[in-house]
Coordinates of C-alpha atoms in Angstrom, one line a residue:
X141 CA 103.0 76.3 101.1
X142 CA 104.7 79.5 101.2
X143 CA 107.6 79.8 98.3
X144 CA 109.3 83.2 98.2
X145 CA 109.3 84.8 95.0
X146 CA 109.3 88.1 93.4
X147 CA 106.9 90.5 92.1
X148 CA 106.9 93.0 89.0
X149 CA 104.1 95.5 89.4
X150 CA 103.1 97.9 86.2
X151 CA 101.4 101.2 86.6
X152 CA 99.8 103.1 83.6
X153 CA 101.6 106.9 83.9
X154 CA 100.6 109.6 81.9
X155 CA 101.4 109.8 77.5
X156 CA 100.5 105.8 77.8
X157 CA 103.7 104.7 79.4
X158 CA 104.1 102.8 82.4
X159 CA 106.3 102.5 85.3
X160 CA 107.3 99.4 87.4
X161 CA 108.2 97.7 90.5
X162 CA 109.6 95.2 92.2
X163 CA 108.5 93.6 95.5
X164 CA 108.8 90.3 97.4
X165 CA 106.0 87.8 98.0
X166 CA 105.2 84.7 98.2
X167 CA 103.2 81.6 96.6
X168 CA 100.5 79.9 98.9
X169 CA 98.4 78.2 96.8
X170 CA 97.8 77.0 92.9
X171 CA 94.8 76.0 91.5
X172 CA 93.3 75.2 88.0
X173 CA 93.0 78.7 86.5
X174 CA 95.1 81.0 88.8
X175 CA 97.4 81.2 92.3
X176 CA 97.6 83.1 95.6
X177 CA 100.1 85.3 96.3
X178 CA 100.9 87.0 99.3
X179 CA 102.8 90.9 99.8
X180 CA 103.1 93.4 102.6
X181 CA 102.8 95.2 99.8
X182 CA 99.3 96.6 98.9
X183 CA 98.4 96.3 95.2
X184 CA 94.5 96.5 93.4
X185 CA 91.7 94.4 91.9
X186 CA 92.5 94.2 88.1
X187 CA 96.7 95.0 88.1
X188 CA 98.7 92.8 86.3
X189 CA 101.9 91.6 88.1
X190 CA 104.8 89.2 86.8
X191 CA 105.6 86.8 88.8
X192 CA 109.2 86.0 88.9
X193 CA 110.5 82.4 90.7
X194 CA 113.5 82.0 92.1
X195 CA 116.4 80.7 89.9
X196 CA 116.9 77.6 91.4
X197 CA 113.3 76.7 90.0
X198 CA 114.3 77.6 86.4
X199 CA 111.1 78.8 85.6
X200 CA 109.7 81.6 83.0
X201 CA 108.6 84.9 84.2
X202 CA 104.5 84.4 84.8
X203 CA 102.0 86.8 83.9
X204 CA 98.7 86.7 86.4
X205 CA 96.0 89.3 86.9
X206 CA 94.6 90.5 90.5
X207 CA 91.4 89.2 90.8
X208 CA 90.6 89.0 94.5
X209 CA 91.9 90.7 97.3
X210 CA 92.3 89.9 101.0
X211 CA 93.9 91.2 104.0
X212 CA 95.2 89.3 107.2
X213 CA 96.5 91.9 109.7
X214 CA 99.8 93.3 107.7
X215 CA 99.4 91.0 104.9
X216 CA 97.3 91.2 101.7
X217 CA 96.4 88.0 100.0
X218 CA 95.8 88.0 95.7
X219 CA 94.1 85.7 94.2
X220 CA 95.5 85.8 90.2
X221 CA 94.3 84.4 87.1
X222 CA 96.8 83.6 84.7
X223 CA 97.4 84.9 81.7
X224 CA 99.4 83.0 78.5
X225 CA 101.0 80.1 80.6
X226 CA 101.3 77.5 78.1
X227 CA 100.5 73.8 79.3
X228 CA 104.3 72.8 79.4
X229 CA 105.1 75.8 82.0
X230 CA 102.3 74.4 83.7
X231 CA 103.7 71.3 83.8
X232 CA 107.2 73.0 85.6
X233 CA 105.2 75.0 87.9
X234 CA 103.5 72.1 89.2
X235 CA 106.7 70.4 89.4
X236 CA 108.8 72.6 91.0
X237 CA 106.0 73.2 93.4
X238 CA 105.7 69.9 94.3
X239 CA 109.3 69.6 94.6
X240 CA 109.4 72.1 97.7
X241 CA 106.6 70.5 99.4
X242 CA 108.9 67.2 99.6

């Protein structure tokens, strides 16, 4: 599975503010407790990103934390726990994802 979606990346700046980013990526894989994402972009162990669907899938804005980090040639692969999904968003993410698999 490979579903294109967007990426907000937060950096801590100096006097406690931050600064963000947006990139593409894409979904690969969901599992129980987190997700795989993949970016040309490279990001680090322990950043939180926002993960933004497209709007077709009318879906929330999820919040997932980098926990594992792999590179294939140009292409880093995150492995993200997430963070405050509620069991009914859940329930739409693993809808809409099996919706693009049919």
């Amino acid at each position: 599975m490979e579903i294109p979606l967007m990426l907000s990346v937060y950096q801590w700046e100096q006097a406690g503010s931050f600064s963000g980013q947006t990139i593409e990526g894409k979904l690969l894989d969901l599992s129980d407790s987190g997700l795989q994402i993949s970016s040309s972009i490279r990001l680090e162990k322990d950043m939180f990103v926002v993960i933004h669907f497209l709007q077709e899938a009318g879906l929330p804005p999820i919040t997932a934390r980098i926990i594992r980090i792999e590179q294939q040639d140009d292409i880093f692969h995150y492995g993200c726990m997430l963070t405050g999904l509620s069991p009914y968003q859940r329930l739409q993410l693993e809808q809409y994802i099996h919706s693009k698999l049919d």
